[in-house]
Tab-separated table of C-alpha atoms in Angstrom:
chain	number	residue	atom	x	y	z
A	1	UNK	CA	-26.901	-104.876	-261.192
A	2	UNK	CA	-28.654	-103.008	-258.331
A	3	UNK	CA	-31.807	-102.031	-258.780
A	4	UNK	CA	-32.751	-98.179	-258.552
A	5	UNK	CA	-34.875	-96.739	-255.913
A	6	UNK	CA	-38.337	-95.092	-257.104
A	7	UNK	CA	-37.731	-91.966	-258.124
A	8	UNK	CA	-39.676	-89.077	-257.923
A	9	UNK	CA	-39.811	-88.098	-261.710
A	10	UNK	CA	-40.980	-91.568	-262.408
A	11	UNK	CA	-43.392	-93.111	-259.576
A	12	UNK	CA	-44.748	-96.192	-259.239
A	13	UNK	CA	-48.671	-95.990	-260.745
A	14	UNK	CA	-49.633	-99.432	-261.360
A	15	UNK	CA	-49.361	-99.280	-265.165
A	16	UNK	CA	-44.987	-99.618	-265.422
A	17	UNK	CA	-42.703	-101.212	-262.995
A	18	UNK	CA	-40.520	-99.004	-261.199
A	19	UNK	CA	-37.381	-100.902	-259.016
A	20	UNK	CA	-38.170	-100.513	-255.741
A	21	UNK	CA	-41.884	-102.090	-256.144
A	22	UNK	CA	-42.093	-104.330	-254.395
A	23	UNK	CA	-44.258	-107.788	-253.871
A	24	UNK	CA	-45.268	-110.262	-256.985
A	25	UNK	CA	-44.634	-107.304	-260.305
A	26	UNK	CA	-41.089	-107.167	-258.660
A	27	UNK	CA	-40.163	-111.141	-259.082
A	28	UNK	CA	-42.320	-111.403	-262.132
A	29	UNK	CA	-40.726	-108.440	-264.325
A	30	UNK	CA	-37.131	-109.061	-262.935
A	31	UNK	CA	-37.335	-113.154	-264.049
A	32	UNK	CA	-38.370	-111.964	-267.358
A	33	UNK	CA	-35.221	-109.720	-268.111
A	34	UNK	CA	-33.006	-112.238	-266.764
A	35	UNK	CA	-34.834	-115.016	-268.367
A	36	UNK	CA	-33.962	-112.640	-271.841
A	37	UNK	CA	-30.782	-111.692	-270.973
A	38	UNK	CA	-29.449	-115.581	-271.537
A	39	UNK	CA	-30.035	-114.935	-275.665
A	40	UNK	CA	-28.756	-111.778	-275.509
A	41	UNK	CA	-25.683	-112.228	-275.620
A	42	UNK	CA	-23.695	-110.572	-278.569
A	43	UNK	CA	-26.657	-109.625	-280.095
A	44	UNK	CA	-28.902	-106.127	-281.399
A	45	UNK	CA	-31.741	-106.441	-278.946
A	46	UNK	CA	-34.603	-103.797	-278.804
A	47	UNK	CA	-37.005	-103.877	-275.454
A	48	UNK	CA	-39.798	-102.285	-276.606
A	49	UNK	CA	-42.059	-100.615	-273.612
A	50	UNK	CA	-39.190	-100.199	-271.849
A	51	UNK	CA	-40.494	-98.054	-269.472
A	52	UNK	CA	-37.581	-96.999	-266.444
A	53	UNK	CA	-35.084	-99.475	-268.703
A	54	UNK	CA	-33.922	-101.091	-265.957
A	55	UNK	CA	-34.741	-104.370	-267.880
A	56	UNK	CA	-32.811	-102.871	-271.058
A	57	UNK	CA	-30.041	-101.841	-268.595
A	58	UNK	CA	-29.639	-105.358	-267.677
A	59	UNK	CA	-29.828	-106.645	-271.497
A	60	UNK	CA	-27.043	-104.208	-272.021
A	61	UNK	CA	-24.267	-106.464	-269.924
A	62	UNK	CA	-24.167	-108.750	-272.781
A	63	UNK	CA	-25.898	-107.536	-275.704
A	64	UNK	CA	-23.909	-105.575	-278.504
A	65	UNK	CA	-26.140	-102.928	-278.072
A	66	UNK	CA	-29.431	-102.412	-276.475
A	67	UNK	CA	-32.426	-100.093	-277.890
A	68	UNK	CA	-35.051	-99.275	-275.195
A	69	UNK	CA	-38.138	-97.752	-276.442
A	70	UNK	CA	-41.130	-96.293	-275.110
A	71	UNK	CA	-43.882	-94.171	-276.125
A	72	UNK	CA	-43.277	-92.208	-272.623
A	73	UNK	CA	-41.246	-89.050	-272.550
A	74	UNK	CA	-41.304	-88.885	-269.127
A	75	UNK	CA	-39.646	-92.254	-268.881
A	76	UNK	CA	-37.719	-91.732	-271.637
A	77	UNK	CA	-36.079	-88.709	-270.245
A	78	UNK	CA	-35.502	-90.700	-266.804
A	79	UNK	CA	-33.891	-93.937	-268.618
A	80	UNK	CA	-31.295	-91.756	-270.543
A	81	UNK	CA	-30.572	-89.838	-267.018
A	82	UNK	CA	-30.330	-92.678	-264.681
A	83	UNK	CA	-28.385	-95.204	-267.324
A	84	UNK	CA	-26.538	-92.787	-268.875
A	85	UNK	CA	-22.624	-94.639	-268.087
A	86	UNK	CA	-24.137	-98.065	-270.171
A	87	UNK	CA	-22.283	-97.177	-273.661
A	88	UNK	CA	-24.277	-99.637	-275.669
A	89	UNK	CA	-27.169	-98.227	-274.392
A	90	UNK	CA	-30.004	-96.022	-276.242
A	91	UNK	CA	-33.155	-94.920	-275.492
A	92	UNK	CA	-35.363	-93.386	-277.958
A	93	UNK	CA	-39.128	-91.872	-277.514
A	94	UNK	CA	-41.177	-93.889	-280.039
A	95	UNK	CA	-44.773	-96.036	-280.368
A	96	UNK	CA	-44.396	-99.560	-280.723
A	97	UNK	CA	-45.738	-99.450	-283.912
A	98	UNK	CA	-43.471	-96.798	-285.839
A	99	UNK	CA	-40.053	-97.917	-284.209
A	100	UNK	CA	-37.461	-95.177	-285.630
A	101	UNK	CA	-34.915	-98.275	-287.030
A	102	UNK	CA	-33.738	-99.655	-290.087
A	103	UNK	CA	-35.768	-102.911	-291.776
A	104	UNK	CA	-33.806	-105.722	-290.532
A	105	UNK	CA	-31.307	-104.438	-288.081
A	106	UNK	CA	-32.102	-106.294	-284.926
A	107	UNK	CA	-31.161	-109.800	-283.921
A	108	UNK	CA	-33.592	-110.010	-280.458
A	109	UNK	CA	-36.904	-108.345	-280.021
A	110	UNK	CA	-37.950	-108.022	-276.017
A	111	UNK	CA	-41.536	-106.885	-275.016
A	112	UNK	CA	-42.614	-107.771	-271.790
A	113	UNK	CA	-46.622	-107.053	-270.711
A	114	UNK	CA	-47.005	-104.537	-273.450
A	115	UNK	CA	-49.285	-106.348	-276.374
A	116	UNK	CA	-51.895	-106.051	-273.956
A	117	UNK	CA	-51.885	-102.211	-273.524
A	118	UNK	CA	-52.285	-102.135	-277.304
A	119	UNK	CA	-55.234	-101.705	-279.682
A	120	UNK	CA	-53.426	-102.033	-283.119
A	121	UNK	CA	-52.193	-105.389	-281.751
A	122	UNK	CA	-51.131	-106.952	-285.963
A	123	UNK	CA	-49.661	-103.423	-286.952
A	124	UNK	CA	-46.964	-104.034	-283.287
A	125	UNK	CA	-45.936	-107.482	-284.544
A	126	UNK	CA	-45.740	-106.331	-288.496
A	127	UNK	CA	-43.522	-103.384	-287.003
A	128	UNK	CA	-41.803	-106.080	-284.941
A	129	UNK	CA	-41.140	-108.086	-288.010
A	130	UNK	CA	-39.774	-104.696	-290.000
A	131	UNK	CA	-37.029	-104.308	-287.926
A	132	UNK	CA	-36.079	-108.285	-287.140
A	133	UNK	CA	-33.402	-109.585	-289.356
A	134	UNK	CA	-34.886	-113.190	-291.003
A	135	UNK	CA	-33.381	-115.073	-288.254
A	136	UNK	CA	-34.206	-112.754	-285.413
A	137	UNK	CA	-35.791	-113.971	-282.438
A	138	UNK	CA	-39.241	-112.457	-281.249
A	139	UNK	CA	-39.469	-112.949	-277.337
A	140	UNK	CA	-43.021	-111.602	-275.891
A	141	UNK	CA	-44.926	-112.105	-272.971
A	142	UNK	CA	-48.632	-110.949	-271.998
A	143	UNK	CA	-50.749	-112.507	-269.423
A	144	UNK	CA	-53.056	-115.527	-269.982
A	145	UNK	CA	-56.355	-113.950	-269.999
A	146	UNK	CA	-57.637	-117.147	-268.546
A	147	UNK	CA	-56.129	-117.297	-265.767
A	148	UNK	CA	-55.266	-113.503	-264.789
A	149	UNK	CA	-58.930	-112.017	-265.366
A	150	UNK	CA	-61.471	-114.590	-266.167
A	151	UNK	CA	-60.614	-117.064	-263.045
A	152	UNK	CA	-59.800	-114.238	-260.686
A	153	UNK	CA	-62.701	-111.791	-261.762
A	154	UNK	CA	-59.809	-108.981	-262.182
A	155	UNK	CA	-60.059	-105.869	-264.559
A	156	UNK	CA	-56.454	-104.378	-264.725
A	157	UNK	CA	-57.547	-100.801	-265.990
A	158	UNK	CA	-54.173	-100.522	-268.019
A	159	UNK	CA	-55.123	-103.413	-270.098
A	160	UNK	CA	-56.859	-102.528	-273.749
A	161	UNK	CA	-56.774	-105.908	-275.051
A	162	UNK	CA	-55.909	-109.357	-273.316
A	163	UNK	CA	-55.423	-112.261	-274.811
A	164	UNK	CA	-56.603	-116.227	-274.418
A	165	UNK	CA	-53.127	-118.271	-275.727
A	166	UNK	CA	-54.849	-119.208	-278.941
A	167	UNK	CA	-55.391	-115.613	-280.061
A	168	UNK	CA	-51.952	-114.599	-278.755
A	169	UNK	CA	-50.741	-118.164	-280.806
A	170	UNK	CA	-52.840	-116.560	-284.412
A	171	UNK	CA	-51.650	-113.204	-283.762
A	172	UNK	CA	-47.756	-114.291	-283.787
A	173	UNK	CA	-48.118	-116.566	-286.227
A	174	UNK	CA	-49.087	-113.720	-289.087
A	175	UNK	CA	-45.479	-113.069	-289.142
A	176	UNK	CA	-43.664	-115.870	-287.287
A	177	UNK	CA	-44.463	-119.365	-288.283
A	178	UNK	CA	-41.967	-120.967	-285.693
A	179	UNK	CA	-42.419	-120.705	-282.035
A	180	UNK	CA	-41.598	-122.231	-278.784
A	181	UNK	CA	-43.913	-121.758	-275.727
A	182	UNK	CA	-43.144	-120.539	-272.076
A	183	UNK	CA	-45.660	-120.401	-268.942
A	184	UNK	CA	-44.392	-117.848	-266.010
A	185	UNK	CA	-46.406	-118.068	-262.119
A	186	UNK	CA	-44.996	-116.093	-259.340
A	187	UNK	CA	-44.890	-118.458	-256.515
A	188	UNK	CA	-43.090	-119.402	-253.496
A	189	UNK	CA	-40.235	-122.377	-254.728
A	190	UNK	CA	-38.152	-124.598	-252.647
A	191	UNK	CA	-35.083	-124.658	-254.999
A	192	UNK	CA	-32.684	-127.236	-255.045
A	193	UNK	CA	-29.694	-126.819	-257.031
A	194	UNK	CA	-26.548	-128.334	-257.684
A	195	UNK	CA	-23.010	-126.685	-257.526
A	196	UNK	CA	-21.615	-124.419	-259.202
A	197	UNK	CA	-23.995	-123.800	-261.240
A	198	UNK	CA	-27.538	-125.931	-263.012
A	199	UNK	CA	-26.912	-127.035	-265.955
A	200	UNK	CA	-30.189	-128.538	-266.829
A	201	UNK	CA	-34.117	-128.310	-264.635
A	202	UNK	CA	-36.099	-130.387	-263.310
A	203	UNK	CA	-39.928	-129.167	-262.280
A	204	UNK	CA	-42.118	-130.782	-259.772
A	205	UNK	CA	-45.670	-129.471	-259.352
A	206	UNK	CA	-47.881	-130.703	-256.529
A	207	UNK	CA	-50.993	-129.405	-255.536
A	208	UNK	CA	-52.285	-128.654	-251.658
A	209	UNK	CA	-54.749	-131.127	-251.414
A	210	UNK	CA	-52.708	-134.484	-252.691
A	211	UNK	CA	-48.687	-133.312	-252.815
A	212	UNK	CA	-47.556	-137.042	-253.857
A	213	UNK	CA	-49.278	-136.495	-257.010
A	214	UNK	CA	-46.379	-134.571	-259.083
A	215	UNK	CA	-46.495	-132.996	-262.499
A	216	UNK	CA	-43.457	-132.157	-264.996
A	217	UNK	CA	-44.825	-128.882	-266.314
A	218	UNK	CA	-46.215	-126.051	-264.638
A	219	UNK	CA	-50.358	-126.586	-265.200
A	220	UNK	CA	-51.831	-122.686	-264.927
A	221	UNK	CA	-49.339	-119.832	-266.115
A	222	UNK	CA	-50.296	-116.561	-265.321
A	223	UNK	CA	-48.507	-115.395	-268.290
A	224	UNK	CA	-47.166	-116.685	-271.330
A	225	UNK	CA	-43.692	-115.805	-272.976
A	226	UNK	CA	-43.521	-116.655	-276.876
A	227	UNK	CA	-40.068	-117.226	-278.655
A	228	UNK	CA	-40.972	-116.612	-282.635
A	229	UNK	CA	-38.965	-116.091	-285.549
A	230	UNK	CA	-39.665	-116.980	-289.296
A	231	UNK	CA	-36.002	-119.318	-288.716
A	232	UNK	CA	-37.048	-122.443	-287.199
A	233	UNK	CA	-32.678	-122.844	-286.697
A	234	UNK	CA	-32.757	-119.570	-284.782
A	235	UNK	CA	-35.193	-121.562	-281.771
A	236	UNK	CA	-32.401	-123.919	-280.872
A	237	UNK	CA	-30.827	-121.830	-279.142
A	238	UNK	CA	-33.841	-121.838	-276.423
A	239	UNK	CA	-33.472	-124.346	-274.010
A	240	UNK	CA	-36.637	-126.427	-272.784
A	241	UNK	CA	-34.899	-126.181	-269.877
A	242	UNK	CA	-36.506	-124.854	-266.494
A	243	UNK	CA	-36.033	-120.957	-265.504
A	244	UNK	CA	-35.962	-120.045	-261.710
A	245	UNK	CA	-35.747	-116.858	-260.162
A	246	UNK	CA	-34.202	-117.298	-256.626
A	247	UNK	CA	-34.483	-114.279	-254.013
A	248	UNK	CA	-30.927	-114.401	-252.714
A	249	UNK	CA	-32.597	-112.260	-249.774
A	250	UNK	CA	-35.531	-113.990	-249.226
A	251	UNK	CA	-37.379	-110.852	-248.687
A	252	UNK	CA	-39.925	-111.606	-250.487
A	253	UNK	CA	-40.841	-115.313	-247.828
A	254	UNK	CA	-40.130	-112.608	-245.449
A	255	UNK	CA	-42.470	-109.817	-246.518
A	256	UNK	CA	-44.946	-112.994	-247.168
A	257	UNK	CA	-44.526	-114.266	-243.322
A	258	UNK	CA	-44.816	-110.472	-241.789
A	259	UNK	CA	-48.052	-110.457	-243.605
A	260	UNK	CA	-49.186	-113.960	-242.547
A	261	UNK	CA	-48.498	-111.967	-238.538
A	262	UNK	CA	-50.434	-109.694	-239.627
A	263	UNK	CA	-53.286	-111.693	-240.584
A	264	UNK	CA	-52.070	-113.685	-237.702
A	265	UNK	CA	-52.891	-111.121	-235.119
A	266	UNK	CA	-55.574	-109.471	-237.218
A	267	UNK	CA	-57.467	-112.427	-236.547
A	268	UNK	CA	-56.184	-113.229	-232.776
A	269	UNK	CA	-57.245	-109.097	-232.216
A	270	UNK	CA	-60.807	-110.024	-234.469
A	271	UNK	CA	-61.212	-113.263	-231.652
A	272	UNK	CA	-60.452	-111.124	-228.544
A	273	UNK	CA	-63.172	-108.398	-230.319
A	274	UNK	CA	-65.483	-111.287	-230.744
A	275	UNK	CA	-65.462	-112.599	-227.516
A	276	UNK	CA	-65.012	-108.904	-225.513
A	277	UNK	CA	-68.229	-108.206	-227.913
A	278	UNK	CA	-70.165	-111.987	-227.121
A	279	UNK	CA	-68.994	-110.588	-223.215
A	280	UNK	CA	-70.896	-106.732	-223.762
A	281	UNK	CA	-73.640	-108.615	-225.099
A	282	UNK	CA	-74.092	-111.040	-222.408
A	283	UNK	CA	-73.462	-108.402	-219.928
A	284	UNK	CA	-76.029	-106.129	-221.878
A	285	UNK	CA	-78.666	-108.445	-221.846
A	286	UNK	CA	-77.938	-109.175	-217.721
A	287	UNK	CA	-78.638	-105.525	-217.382
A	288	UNK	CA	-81.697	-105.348	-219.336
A	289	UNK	CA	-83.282	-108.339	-217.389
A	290	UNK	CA	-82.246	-106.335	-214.575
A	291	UNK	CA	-83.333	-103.159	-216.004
A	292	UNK	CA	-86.710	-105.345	-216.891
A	293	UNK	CA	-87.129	-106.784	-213.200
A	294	UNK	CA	-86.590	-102.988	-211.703
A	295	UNK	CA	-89.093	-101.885	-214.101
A	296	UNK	CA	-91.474	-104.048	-212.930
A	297	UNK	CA	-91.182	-103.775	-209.360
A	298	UNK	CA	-91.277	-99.931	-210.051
A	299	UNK	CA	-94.867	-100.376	-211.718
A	300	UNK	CA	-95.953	-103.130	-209.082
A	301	UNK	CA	-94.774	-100.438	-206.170
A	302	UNK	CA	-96.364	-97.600	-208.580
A	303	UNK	CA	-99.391	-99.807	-208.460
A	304	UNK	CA	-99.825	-100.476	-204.652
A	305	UNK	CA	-98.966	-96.705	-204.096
A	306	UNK	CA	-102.193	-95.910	-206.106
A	307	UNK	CA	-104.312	-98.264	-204.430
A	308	UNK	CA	-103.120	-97.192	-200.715
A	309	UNK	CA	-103.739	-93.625	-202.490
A	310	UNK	CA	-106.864	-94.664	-203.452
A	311	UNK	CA	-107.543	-95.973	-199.913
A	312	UNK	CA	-106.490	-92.904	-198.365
A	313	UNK	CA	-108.411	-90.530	-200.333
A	314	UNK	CA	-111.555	-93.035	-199.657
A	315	UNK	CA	-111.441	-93.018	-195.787
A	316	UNK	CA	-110.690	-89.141	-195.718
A	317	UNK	CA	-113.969	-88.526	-197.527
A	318	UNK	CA	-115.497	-90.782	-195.072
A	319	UNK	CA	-113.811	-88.659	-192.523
A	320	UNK	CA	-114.724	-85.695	-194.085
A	321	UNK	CA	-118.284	-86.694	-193.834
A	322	UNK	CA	-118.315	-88.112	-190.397
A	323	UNK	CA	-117.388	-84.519	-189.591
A	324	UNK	CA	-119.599	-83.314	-191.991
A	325	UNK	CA	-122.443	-84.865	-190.040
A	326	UNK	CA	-121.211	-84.041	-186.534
A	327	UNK	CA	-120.927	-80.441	-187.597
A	328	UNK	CA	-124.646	-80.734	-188.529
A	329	UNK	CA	-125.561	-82.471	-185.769
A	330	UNK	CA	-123.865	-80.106	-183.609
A	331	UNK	CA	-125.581	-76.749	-185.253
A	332	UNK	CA	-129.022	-78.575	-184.973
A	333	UNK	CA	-128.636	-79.063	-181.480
A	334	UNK	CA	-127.896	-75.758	-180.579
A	335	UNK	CA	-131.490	-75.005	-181.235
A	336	UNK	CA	-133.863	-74.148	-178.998
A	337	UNK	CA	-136.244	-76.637	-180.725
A	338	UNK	CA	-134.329	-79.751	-180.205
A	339	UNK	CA	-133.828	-78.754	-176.640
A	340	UNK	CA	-137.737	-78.570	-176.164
A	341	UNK	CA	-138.066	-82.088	-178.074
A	342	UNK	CA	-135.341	-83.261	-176.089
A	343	UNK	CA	-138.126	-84.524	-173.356
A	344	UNK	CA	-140.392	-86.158	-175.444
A	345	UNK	CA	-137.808	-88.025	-177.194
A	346	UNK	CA	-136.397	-89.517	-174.149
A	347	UNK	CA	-140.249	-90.455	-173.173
A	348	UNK	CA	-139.662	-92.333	-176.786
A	349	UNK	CA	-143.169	-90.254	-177.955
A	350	UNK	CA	-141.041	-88.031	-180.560
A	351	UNK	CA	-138.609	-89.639	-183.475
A	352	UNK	CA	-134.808	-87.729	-182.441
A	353	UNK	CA	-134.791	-87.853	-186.165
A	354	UNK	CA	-137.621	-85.466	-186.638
A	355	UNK	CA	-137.655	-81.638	-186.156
C-alpha cells in the first residue's frame, strides 16, 4: 500500500500522523501497523485513535474486517473519503472510552500512542476489555516516559498522561493478567537478511564507545508495545522474534546524510565566519593602533603648534614694544627741550634719561 500525500483537510499538526510526514514519526508509526498487521490476519480488529486510518487501511489487507475509530470528525470524515474502495473497512466517530460495539465482538484491539493523550486512562482499557472477546488480544503502545521525556528534558504538549513501564504494566493488568512485552527505537540498522524471506531474528546492540561489546535485546526503548489478553493460549501466537522495518528507499539514510551536509557546511560556512571575523578583528585592532599612533602625533604636532604659537605671540609683543619705545623715543625727541639738552648731554653734565 502507498501511502497518501498530506492532504489539505487533514494537515500534519504534530498531534496525528499524516503519510507524507516525514523523518522518525514516519518509520516509527508505519513499523507499528505492520508490526500489527502479522496477527491480523482473519481476525475483527479495531484501531482505536485511528486518526487518517492509513494504519487501519493497512490492517484491512488481512483482517476480516477492520473498525477505525477516532474521536475526530474531521479525520473521520477524511478516512471514510480517502479509503472508501477497502470493503471491510469502517470508520466510526467515537471516544475511546464509549466505543459504539457489541461486548465481545472483537478478536484484536490496536492503539498506537493514544493512552497517553488520555486522562480516564482505567475507563479506555475497561472499554477495551468490553468489546474483546475472552481470548482477544490487546496490542498497545505509548512511549516510555523514561526515556522520551525524563532523559531528553522533552514536554510533548499533546501528551495528558505518560507513563513509566511499571504504571503502564498495573494499568493493563486490571483487565489483562497475561502479557508479553515489546521495546520499539527508531534508529539507523544495518540489516542482514536471508532469502526469501527471515524466518526467525537475531539482534545485536553495540554501543559507540566499545562496539565489540554486543547485547541480545535492545537496552533503552523509546516506546513500549504490550500484547495482553485474559487467554494466556491467545499470546502464542506472538513471536519473540525480532521486528525490522527496512526503508526499501533508503530515504530516510538519505534525508539523514543531506542533513549531516548541512551541518557539514553549516559548520565549514561557521569556520570561514570565524576566521573572516578573527581577520576583521585583527585588522580592526591594526587600525586602531594606527588610528592611536595618528592621534598622537596629531596632539604632539597640536602641541608644538601651541608652543611656536606661544613663541610667536611672545616676540610680537616684544616687537610691539620695541616699537612702542621707539615711537616714544621718537615724539620726545622732537622737542625743543631735548634738542637744548642735547649739548649738555654730550658734555656727559646732563643724564639723556632725564627731561
Amino acid at each position: 500500500m502507498s501511502s497518501q500525500p498530506p492532504s489539505s483537510d487533514l494537515p500534519f499538526t504534530g498531534e496525528r500522523f499524516v503519510p507524507g510526514a516525514r523523518g522518525e514519526i514516519w518509520v516509527e508509526h508505519w513499523h507499528r501497523y505492520h508490526f500489527a498487521s502479522r496477527f491480523a490476519a482473519g481476525k475483527r480488529v479495531v484501531d482505536a485513535a485511528c486518526g487518517e486510518g492509513y494504519g487501519s487501511a493497512l490492517l484491512a489487507r488481512v483482517a476480516t474486517h477492520v473498525t477505525g475509530a477516532d474521536i475526530s470528525a474531521q479525520a473521520i470524515a477524511h478516512a471514510r473519503d480517502t479509503y472508501a474502495d477497502r470493503p471491510n473497512l469502517s470508520f466510526v466517530e467515537a471516544s475511546c472510552d464509549r466505543l459504539p460495539l457489541e461486548d465481545a465482538s472483537v478478536d484484536l484491539f490496536v492503539t498506537f500512542e493514544t493512552v497517553e493523550h488520555i486522562a480516564a486512562q482505567e475507563a479506555f482499557v475497561a472499554e477495551i476489555a468490553r468489546v474483546l472477546r475472552p481470548e482477544g488480544v490487546l496490542l498497545m503502545s505509548c512511549p516510555n516516559r523514561l526515556e522520551y521525556s525524563d532523559r531528553r528534558s522533552f514536554a510533548n504538549e499533546f501528551h495528558v498522561k505518560e507513563l513509566y513501564r511499571e504504571e503502564l504494566e498495573r494499568l493493563v493488568a486490571l483487565r489483562f493478567p497475561h502479557t508479553r512485552w515489546y521495546g520499539q527505537r527508531p534508529s539507523f540498522f544495518s540489516v542482514i537478511a536471508p532469502e526469501p524471506k527471515a524466518d526467525l531474528g537475531h539482534l545485536v546492540e553495540v554501543g559507540e564507545e566499545a562496539p565489540a561489546d554486543d547485547t541480545p535485546a535492545l537496552a533503552s526503548p523509546l516506546y513500549f508495545l504490550v500484547a495482553a489478553s485474559r487467554s494466556a493460549a491467545s499470546l502464542g501466537m506472538l513471536p519473540a522474534t525480532l521486528s525490522v522495518l527496512a526503508d526499501r528507499g533508503d530515504w530516510v539514510h538519505r534525508d539523514y546524510e543531506k542533513v549531516m551536509k548541512m551541518m557539514q557546511d553549516a559548520s565549514r560556512h561557521g569556520e570561514r565566519l570565524q576566521a573572516s571575523l578573527e581577520e576583521r578583528e585583527r585588522t580592526m585592532v591594526a587600525t586602531m593602533s594606527e588610528l592611536a599612533r595618528a592621534h598622537a602625533e596629531v596632539e604632539s604636532a597640536r602641541e608644538r603648534e601651541h608652543a611656536a604659537q606661544a613663541a610667536r605671540e611672545a616676540e610680537r609683543r616684544a616687537h610691539v614694544e620695541a616699537i612702542d619705545r621707539r615711537d616714544r623715543e621718537i615724539v620726545r625727541r622732537r622737542g625743543l627741550g631735548w634738542w637744548l639738552r642735547l649739548p649738555f648731554v654730550r658734555l656727559g653734565l646732563l643724564d639723556e634719561g632725564r627731561r
